[in-house]
mmCIF file with all atom_site columns, C-alpha atoms in Angstrom:
data_model
loop_
_atom_site.group_PDB
_atom_site.id
_atom_site.type_symbol
_atom_site.label_atom_id
_atom_site.label_alt_id
_atom_site.label_comp_id
_atom_site.label_asym_id
_atom_site.label_entity_id
_atom_site.label_seq_id
_atom_site.pdbx_PDB_ins_code
_atom_site.Cartn_x
_atom_site.Cartn_y
_atom_site.Cartn_z
_atom_site.occupancy
_atom_site.B_iso_or_equiv
_atom_site.pdbx_formal_charge
_atom_site.auth_seq_id
_atom_site.auth_comp_id
_atom_site.auth_asym_id
_atom_site.auth_atom_id
_atom_site.pdbx_PDB_model_num
ATOM 1   C CA . MET A 1 1   ? -2.688  22.646  -21.733 1.00 46.00 ? 29  MET A CA 1
ATOM 2   C CA . ASN A 1 2   ? -0.713  19.628  -20.541 1.00 48.00 ? 30  ASN A CA 1
ATOM 3   C CA . LYS A 1 3   ? -0.999  18.931  -16.840 1.00 47.00 ? 31  LYS A CA 1
ATOM 4   C CA . TYR A 1 4   ? 1.488   16.854  -14.949 1.00 48.00 ? 32  TYR A CA 1
ATOM 5   C CA . ILE A 1 5   ? 2.725   16.099  -11.485 1.00 48.00 ? 33  ILE A CA 1
ATOM 6   C CA . ILE A 1 6   ? 6.272   16.446  -10.239 1.00 47.00 ? 34  ILE A CA 1
ATOM 7   C CA . VAL A 1 7   ? 7.218   13.914  -7.588  1.00 47.00 ? 35  VAL A CA 1
ATOM 8   C CA . ILE A 1 8   ? 10.239  14.540  -5.396  1.00 45.00 ? 36  ILE A CA 1
ATOM 9   C CA . LEU A 1 9   ? 11.229  11.359  -3.612  1.00 45.00 ? 37  LEU A CA 1
ATOM 10  C CA . VAL A 1 10  ? 13.839  11.569  -0.859  1.00 46.00 ? 38  VAL A CA 1
ATOM 11  C CA . LEU A 1 11  ? 15.067  8.364   0.785   1.00 47.00 ? 39  LEU A CA 1
ATOM 12  C CA . ASN A 1 12  ? 17.211  8.408   3.890   1.00 47.00 ? 40  ASN A CA 1
ATOM 13  C CA . ILE A 1 13  ? 18.934  5.051   4.009   1.00 47.00 ? 41  ILE A CA 1
ATOM 14  C CA . GLN A 1 14  ? 20.980  3.643   6.864   1.00 48.00 ? 42  GLN A CA 1
ATOM 15  C CA . LEU A 1 15  ? 23.602  1.122   5.844   1.00 46.00 ? 43  LEU A CA 1
ATOM 16  C CA . GLY A 1 16  ? 24.997  -0.997  8.652   1.00 47.00 ? 44  GLY A CA 1
ATOM 17  C CA . ASN A 1 17  ? 26.857  1.188   11.156  1.00 45.00 ? 45  ASN A CA 1
ATOM 18  C CA . ALA A 1 18  ? 24.838  4.376   10.663  1.00 40.00 ? 46  ALA A CA 1
ATOM 19  C CA . GLN A 1 19  ? 26.438  5.223   7.312   1.00 40.00 ? 47  GLN A CA 1
ATOM 20  C CA . GLU A 1 20  ? 23.967  7.349   5.405   1.00 41.00 ? 48  GLU A CA 1
ATOM 21  C CA . ALA A 1 21  ? 23.234  7.940   1.758   1.00 44.00 ? 49  ALA A CA 1
ATOM 22  C CA . ASP A 1 22  ? 20.866  10.573  0.398   1.00 47.00 ? 50  ASP A CA 1
ATOM 23  C CA . ARG A 1 23  ? 19.550  10.866  -3.155  1.00 48.00 ? 51  ARG A CA 1
ATOM 24  C CA . GLN A 1 24  ? 16.775  12.814  -4.821  1.00 46.00 ? 52  GLN A CA 1
ATOM 25  C CA . LEU A 1 25  ? 14.758  11.643  -7.794  1.00 45.00 ? 53  LEU A CA 1
ATOM 26  C CA . ILE A 1 26  ? 12.891  14.299  -9.732  1.00 45.00 ? 54  ILE A CA 1
ATOM 27  C CA . SER A 1 27  ? 10.641  13.218  -12.583 1.00 44.00 ? 55  SER A CA 1
ATOM 28  C CA . SER A 1 28  ? 7.374   14.204  -14.174 1.00 45.00 ? 56  SER A CA 1
ATOM 29  C CA . ALA A 1 29  ? 4.534   11.817  -14.950 1.00 47.00 ? 57  ALA A CA 1
ATOM 30  C CA . GLY A 1 30  ? 5.095   9.632   -17.976 1.00 50.00 ? 58  GLY A CA 1
ATOM 31  C CA . GLU A 1 31  ? 8.863   9.904   -17.756 1.00 52.00 ? 59  GLU A CA 1
ATOM 32  C CA . SER A 1 32  ? 11.263  7.329   -16.442 1.00 50.00 ? 60  SER A CA 1
ATOM 33  C CA . ALA A 1 33  ? 14.210  8.410   -14.342 1.00 51.00 ? 61  ALA A CA 1
ATOM 34  C CA . THR A 1 34  ? 17.314  6.781   -12.946 1.00 50.00 ? 62  THR A CA 1
ATOM 35  C CA . LEU A 1 35  ? 19.888  7.656   -10.343 1.00 48.00 ? 63  LEU A CA 1
ATOM 36  C CA . ASN A 1 36  ? 23.185  7.575   -12.214 1.00 49.00 ? 64  ASN A CA 1
ATOM 37  C CA . ASN A 1 37  ? 26.624  7.017   -10.684 1.00 49.00 ? 65  ASN A CA 1
ATOM 38  C CA . PHE A 1 38  ? 25.237  5.857   -7.378  1.00 46.00 ? 66  PHE A CA 1
ATOM 39  C CA . ILE A 1 39  ? 25.638  2.246   -6.300  1.00 43.00 ? 67  ILE A CA 1
ATOM 40  C CA . PHE A 1 40  ? 24.392  0.631   -3.098  1.00 42.00 ? 68  PHE A CA 1
ATOM 41  C CA . ASP A 1 41  ? 26.357  -2.328  -1.749  1.00 42.00 ? 69  ASP A CA 1
ATOM 42  C CA . TRP A 1 42  ? 23.583  -4.172  0.081   1.00 40.00 ? 70  TRP A CA 1
ATOM 43  C CA . SER A 1 43  ? 26.084  -6.489  1.776   1.00 42.00 ? 71  SER A CA 1
ATOM 44  C CA . LEU A 1 44  ? 27.048  -3.887  4.387   1.00 39.00 ? 72  LEU A CA 1
ATOM 45  C CA . GLY A 1 45  ? 24.792  -5.368  7.048   1.00 44.00 ? 73  GLY A CA 1
ATOM 46  C CA . GLU A 1 46  ? 21.183  -4.722  7.900   1.00 45.00 ? 74  GLU A CA 1
ATOM 47  C CA . VAL A 1 47  ? 19.582  -2.136  5.642   1.00 44.00 ? 75  VAL A CA 1
ATOM 48  C CA . VAL A 1 48  ? 16.808  -0.006  7.106   1.00 47.00 ? 76  VAL A CA 1
ATOM 49  C CA . ILE A 1 49  ? 14.853  2.574   5.133   1.00 45.00 ? 77  ILE A CA 1
ATOM 50  C CA . ASP A 1 50  ? 13.756  4.675   8.071   1.00 46.00 ? 78  ASP A CA 1
ATOM 51  C CA . GLN A 1 51  ? 11.921  7.458   6.308   1.00 46.00 ? 79  GLN A CA 1
ATOM 52  C CA . PHE A 1 52  ? 9.839   7.694   3.147   1.00 47.00 ? 80  PHE A CA 1
ATOM 53  C CA . ASN A 1 53  ? 8.383   11.133  2.559   1.00 48.00 ? 81  ASN A CA 1
ATOM 54  C CA . PRO A 1 54  ? 7.200   11.738  -0.994  1.00 49.00 ? 82  PRO A CA 1
ATOM 55  C CA . MET A 1 55  ? 6.254   15.323  -1.781  1.00 47.00 ? 83  MET A CA 1
ATOM 56  C CA . PHE A 1 56  ? 3.741   15.982  -4.532  1.00 45.00 ? 84  PHE A CA 1
ATOM 57  C CA . LEU A 1 57  ? 3.819   19.298  -6.366  1.00 45.00 ? 85  LEU A CA 1
ATOM 58  C CA . GLN A 1 58  ? 1.411   20.483  -9.029  1.00 44.00 ? 86  GLN A CA 1
ATOM 59  C CA . GLY A 1 59  ? 2.769   20.782  -12.515 1.00 46.00 ? 87  GLY A CA 1
ATOM 60  C CA . PHE A 1 60  ? 2.103   23.685  -14.794 1.00 44.00 ? 88  PHE A CA 1
ATOM 61  C CA . GLN A 1 61  ? 2.754   24.791  -18.333 1.00 44.00 ? 89  GLN A CA 1
ATOM 62  C CA . GLN A 1 62  ? 2.821   28.313  -19.781 1.00 45.00 ? 90  GLN A CA 1
ATOM 63  C CA . GLY A 1 63  ? 2.286   29.851  -16.350 1.00 45.00 ? 91  GLY A CA 1
ATOM 64  C CA . LEU A 1 64  ? -1.003  28.025  -15.696 1.00 42.00 ? 92  LEU A CA 1
ATOM 65  C CA . LEU A 1 65  ? -1.348  25.809  -12.659 1.00 45.00 ? 93  LEU A CA 1
ATOM 66  C CA . GLY A 1 66  ? -2.839  22.311  -12.997 1.00 44.00 ? 94  GLY A CA 1
ATOM 67  C CA . ASP A 1 67  ? -5.978  21.382  -11.099 1.00 44.00 ? 95  ASP A CA 1
ATOM 68  C CA . LYS A 1 68  ? -5.112  18.088  -9.381  1.00 42.00 ? 96  LYS A CA 1
ATOM 69  C CA . ILE A 1 69  ? -2.569  16.486  -7.117  1.00 40.00 ? 97  ILE A CA 1
ATOM 70  C CA . ILE A 1 70  ? -2.767  12.703  -6.823  1.00 42.00 ? 98  ILE A CA 1
ATOM 71  C CA . ILE A 1 71  ? -1.293  10.988  -3.766  1.00 41.00 ? 99  ILE A CA 1
ATOM 72  C CA . ILE A 1 72  ? -1.064  7.205   -3.926  1.00 42.00 ? 100 ILE A CA 1
ATOM 73  C CA . ASP A 1 73  ? -0.858  4.866   -0.918  1.00 44.00 ? 101 ASP A CA 1
ATOM 74  C CA . LYS A 1 74  ? 0.277   7.383   1.708   1.00 47.00 ? 102 LYS A CA 1
ATOM 75  C CA . LYS A 1 75  ? 0.430   4.784   4.443   1.00 60.00 ? 103 LYS A CA 1
ATOM 76  C CA . ASN A 1 76  ? 2.537   1.670   4.404   1.00 76.00 ? 104 ASN A CA 1
ATOM 77  C CA . ILE A 1 77  ? 0.223   -0.828  6.088   1.00 86.00 ? 105 ILE A CA 1
ATOM 78  C CA . ASN A 1 78  ? 1.509   -4.388  6.314   1.00 88.00 ? 106 ASN A CA 1
ATOM 79  C CA . TYR A 1 79  ? -0.851  -7.362  6.231   1.00 92.00 ? 107 TYR A CA 1
ATOM 80  C CA . ASN A 1 80  ? -0.764  -11.146 5.904   1.00 93.00 ? 108 ASN A CA 1
ATOM 81  C CA . THR A 1 81  ? -1.204  -12.041 2.229   1.00 92.00 ? 109 THR A CA 1
ATOM 82  C CA . ILE A 1 82  ? -2.533  -15.546 2.961   1.00 94.00 ? 110 ILE A CA 1
ATOM 83  C CA . ILE A 1 83  ? -5.235  -16.551 5.414   1.00 95.00 ? 111 ILE A CA 1
ATOM 84  C CA . THR A 1 84  ? -5.787  -20.147 6.513   1.00 94.00 ? 112 THR A CA 1
ATOM 85  C CA . PRO A 1 85  ? -9.204  -20.194 8.227   1.00 93.00 ? 113 PRO A CA 1
ATOM 86  C CA . GLY A 1 86  ? -9.851  -22.973 10.724  1.00 87.00 ? 114 GLY A CA 1
ATOM 87  C CA . ASP A 1 87  ? -6.300  -24.317 11.011  1.00 84.00 ? 115 ASP A CA 1
ATOM 88  C CA . GLY A 1 88  ? -5.537  -22.872 14.457  1.00 84.00 ? 116 GLY A CA 1
ATOM 89  C CA . SER A 1 89  ? -2.642  -20.687 13.240  1.00 83.00 ? 117 SER A CA 1
ATOM 90  C CA . LYS A 1 90  ? -2.122  -16.957 13.598  1.00 84.00 ? 118 LYS A CA 1
ATOM 91  C CA . ASN A 1 91  ? -3.139  -16.561 9.928   1.00 89.00 ? 119 ASN A CA 1
ATOM 92  C CA . GLU A 1 92  ? -6.796  -17.517 10.443  1.00 94.00 ? 120 GLU A CA 1
ATOM 93  C CA . THR A 1 93  ? -7.932  -13.945 9.769   1.00 94.00 ? 121 THR A CA 1
ATOM 94  C CA . LEU A 1 94  ? -6.822  -11.014 7.606   1.00 95.00 ? 122 LEU A CA 1
ATOM 95  C CA . ILE A 1 95  ? -4.754  -8.765  9.865   1.00 94.00 ? 123 ILE A CA 1
ATOM 96  C CA . PHE A 1 96  ? -3.620  -5.230  9.004   1.00 92.00 ? 124 PHE A CA 1
ATOM 97  C CA . ASP A 1 97  ? -0.822  -3.854  11.202  1.00 89.00 ? 125 ASP A CA 1
ATOM 98  C CA . ASP A 1 98  ? -1.106  -0.461  12.858  1.00 80.00 ? 126 ASP A CA 1
ATOM 99  C CA . ILE A 1 99  ? -4.747  0.396   12.216  1.00 82.00 ? 127 ILE A CA 1
ATOM 100 C CA . SER A 1 100 ? -6.050  2.389   15.161  1.00 77.00 ? 128 SER A CA 1
ATOM 101 C CA . GLU A 1 101 ? -8.999  4.212   13.609  1.00 81.00 ? 129 GLU A CA 1
ATOM 102 C CA . PRO A 1 102 ? -12.232 2.653   12.377  1.00 87.00 ? 130 PRO A CA 1
ATOM 103 C CA . VAL A 1 103 ? -11.635 1.345   8.848   1.00 92.00 ? 131 VAL A CA 1
ATOM 104 C CA . GLU A 1 104 ? -13.849 0.016   6.075   1.00 95.00 ? 132 GLU A CA 1
ATOM 105 C CA . LEU A 1 105 ? -12.892 -3.280  4.411   1.00 96.00 ? 133 LEU A CA 1
ATOM 106 C CA . ASN A 1 106 ? -14.318 -4.552  1.130   1.00 96.00 ? 134 ASN A CA 1
ATOM 107 C CA . ILE A 1 107 ? -13.383 -7.925  -0.402  1.00 96.00 ? 135 ILE A CA 1
ATOM 108 C CA . TYR A 1 108 ? -14.042 -8.624  -4.099  1.00 96.00 ? 136 TYR A CA 1
ATOM 109 C CA . ASP A 1 109 ? -13.732 -11.641 -6.374  1.00 93.00 ? 137 ASP A CA 1
ATOM 110 C CA . LYS A 1 110 ? -11.823 -11.452 -9.673  1.00 90.00 ? 138 LYS A CA 1
ATOM 111 C CA . TRP A 1 111 ? -14.983 -10.315 -11.495 1.00 90.00 ? 139 TRP A CA 1
ATOM 112 C CA . GLY A 1 112 ? -15.468 -7.351  -9.164  1.00 91.00 ? 140 GLY A CA 1
ATOM 113 C CA . ASN A 1 113 ? -18.362 -8.776  -7.146  1.00 94.00 ? 141 ASN A CA 1
ATOM 114 C CA . MET A 1 114 ? -18.303 -7.577  -3.539  1.00 95.00 ? 142 MET A CA 1
ATOM 115 C CA . LEU A 1 115 ? -18.204 -10.602 -1.242  1.00 97.00 ? 143 LEU A CA 1
ATOM 116 C CA . TYR A 1 116 ? -17.556 -8.931  2.107   1.00 98.00 ? 144 TYR A CA 1
ATOM 117 C CA . HIS A 1 117 ? -18.093 -5.454  3.539   1.00 97.00 ? 145 HIS A CA 1
ATOM 118 C CA . HIS A 1 118 ? -17.569 -4.073  7.034   1.00 96.00 ? 146 HIS A CA 1
ATOM 119 C CA . ASN A 1 119 ? -17.572 -0.410  8.122   1.00 94.00 ? 147 ASN A CA 1
ATOM 120 C CA . ASN A 1 120 ? -15.673 -0.994  11.384  1.00 93.00 ? 148 ASN A CA 1
ATOM 121 C CA . TYR A 1 121 ? -13.194 -3.754  10.552  1.00 95.00 ? 149 TYR A CA 1
ATOM 122 C CA . LYS A 1 122 ? -11.395 -5.327  13.541  1.00 93.00 ? 150 LYS A CA 1
ATOM 123 C CA . ASN A 1 123 ? -8.855  -7.704  11.878  1.00 93.00 ? 151 ASN A CA 1
ATOM 124 C CA . ASP A 1 124 ? -11.389 -10.529 12.040  1.00 94.00 ? 152 ASP A CA 1
ATOM 125 C CA . TRP A 1 125 ? -12.208 -11.500 8.412   1.00 96.00 ? 153 TRP A CA 1
ATOM 126 C CA . ASP A 1 126 ? -11.993 -15.294 8.254   1.00 95.00 ? 154 ASP A CA 1
ATOM 127 C CA . GLY A 1 127 ? -12.785 -15.934 4.594   1.00 96.00 ? 155 GLY A CA 1
ATOM 128 C CA . ARG A 1 128 ? -16.568 -15.705 4.863   1.00 96.00 ? 156 ARG A CA 1
ATOM 129 C CA . SER A 1 129 ? -18.905 -13.474 2.899   1.00 97.00 ? 157 SER A CA 1
ATOM 130 C CA . THR A 1 130 ? -20.931 -10.750 4.591   1.00 96.00 ? 158 THR A CA 1
ATOM 131 C CA . LYS A 1 131 ? -23.750 -13.338 4.780   1.00 96.00 ? 159 LYS A CA 1
ATOM 132 C CA . GLY A 1 132 ? -21.472 -15.804 6.638   1.00 96.00 ? 160 GLY A CA 1
ATOM 133 C CA . ILE A 1 133 ? -20.903 -18.218 3.738   1.00 96.00 ? 161 ILE A CA 1
ATOM 134 C CA . GLU A 1 134 ? -17.392 -19.700 3.344   1.00 96.00 ? 162 GLU A CA 1
ATOM 135 C CA . ILE A 1 135 ? -15.662 -18.251 0.286   1.00 96.00 ? 163 ILE A CA 1
ATOM 136 C CA . PRO A 1 136 ? -13.752 -20.877 -1.769  1.00 96.00 ? 164 PRO A CA 1
ATOM 137 C CA . ASP A 1 137 ? -9.946  -21.048 -1.784  1.00 95.00 ? 165 ASP A CA 1
ATOM 138 C CA . GLY A 1 138 ? -8.442  -18.527 -4.180  1.00 95.00 ? 166 GLY A CA 1
ATOM 139 C CA . VAL A 1 139 ? -7.103  -15.014 -4.583  1.00 95.00 ? 167 VAL A CA 1
ATOM 140 C CA . TYR A 1 140 ? -9.333  -12.060 -3.705  1.00 96.00 ? 168 TYR A CA 1
ATOM 141 C CA . ILE A 1 141 ? -8.983  -8.286  -3.950  1.00 94.00 ? 169 ILE A CA 1
ATOM 142 C CA . PHE A 1 142 ? -9.394  -6.026  -0.925  1.00 95.00 ? 170 PHE A CA 1
ATOM 143 C CA . ILE A 1 143 ? -9.801  -2.284  -0.480  1.00 94.00 ? 171 ILE A CA 1
ATOM 144 C CA . LEU A 1 144 ? -9.170  -0.740  2.944   1.00 93.00 ? 172 LEU A CA 1
ATOM 145 C CA . LYS A 1 145 ? -10.441 2.804   3.559   1.00 92.00 ? 173 LYS A CA 1
ATOM 146 C CA . SER A 1 146 ? -10.481 5.163   6.515   1.00 89.00 ? 174 SER A CA 1
ATOM 147 C CA . SER A 1 147 ? -13.792 6.203   8.042   1.00 86.00 ? 175 SER A CA 1
ATOM 148 C CA . ASN A 1 148 ? -13.736 9.377   5.911   1.00 86.00 ? 176 ASN A CA 1
ATOM 149 C CA . GLY A 1 149 ? -13.313 7.353   2.683   1.00 88.00 ? 177 GLY A CA 1
ATOM 150 C CA . GLU A 1 150 ? -9.568  7.875   2.193   1.00 87.00 ? 178 GLU A CA 1
ATOM 151 C CA . LEU A 1 151 ? -7.885  4.910   0.481   1.00 87.00 ? 179 LEU A CA 1
ATOM 152 C CA . LEU A 1 152 ? -5.421  3.323   2.907   1.00 88.00 ? 180 LEU A CA 1
ATOM 153 C CA . LYS A 1 153 ? -4.448  0.120   1.100   1.00 90.00 ? 181 LYS A CA 1
ATOM 154 C CA . LYS A 1 154 ? -5.542  -2.137  -1.703  1.00 90.00 ? 182 LYS A CA 1
ATOM 155 C CA . GLY A 1 155 ? -4.132  -5.476  -2.680  1.00 91.00 ? 183 GLY A CA 1
ATOM 156 C CA . THR A 1 156 ? -4.819  -9.191  -2.800  1.00 94.00 ? 184 THR A CA 1
ATOM 157 C CA . VAL A 1 157 ? -5.263  -11.878 -0.195  1.00 95.00 ? 185 VAL A CA 1
ATOM 158 C CA . THR A 1 158 ? -5.251  -15.640 -0.735  1.00 95.00 ? 186 THR A CA 1
ATOM 159 C CA . ILE A 1 159 ? -7.597  -18.017 1.103   1.00 96.00 ? 187 ILE A CA 1
ATOM 160 C CA . LYS A 1 160 ? -6.085  -21.475 1.672   1.00 95.00 ? 188 LYS A CA 1
ATOM 161 C CA . ARG A 1 161 ? -8.090  -24.010 3.654   1.00 90.00 ? 189 ARG A CA 1
ATOM 162 C CA . LYS A 1 162 ? -6.993  -27.575 4.467   1.00 78.00 ? 190 LYS A CA 1
#
């Protein structure tokens, strides 16, 4: 039995003076989809996507329901992609916006070695390993999880010292 996920993505977009455009994209995994005959003119002023609510539905075939629903990156957490430890700027530490609960942060090198781990991260990582050793300039991978283990964000951060 083939299992798949149907994703319904609805964007409410405000264009300039509260003009609105709504579109739905329905596609199953492994397929590409496009929105035909719909053109946005991004020169209409400030564009604000004020709502992003993906809905995930289980797929089924021959009347049998699949056994998994996968939700990816539910929260849009912004962060500074470059830290500059010791330069006196606001980018001295890795800062994630809008984290109010205790979160776990892990930092890895490009070979997958864990360099830093903290169970109650407070936006204070300054490019040092868990043992307090300065990590060399470069690009590193991070994984941010909630206290119950839910993935909140993963990405890269660059360390740039003077």
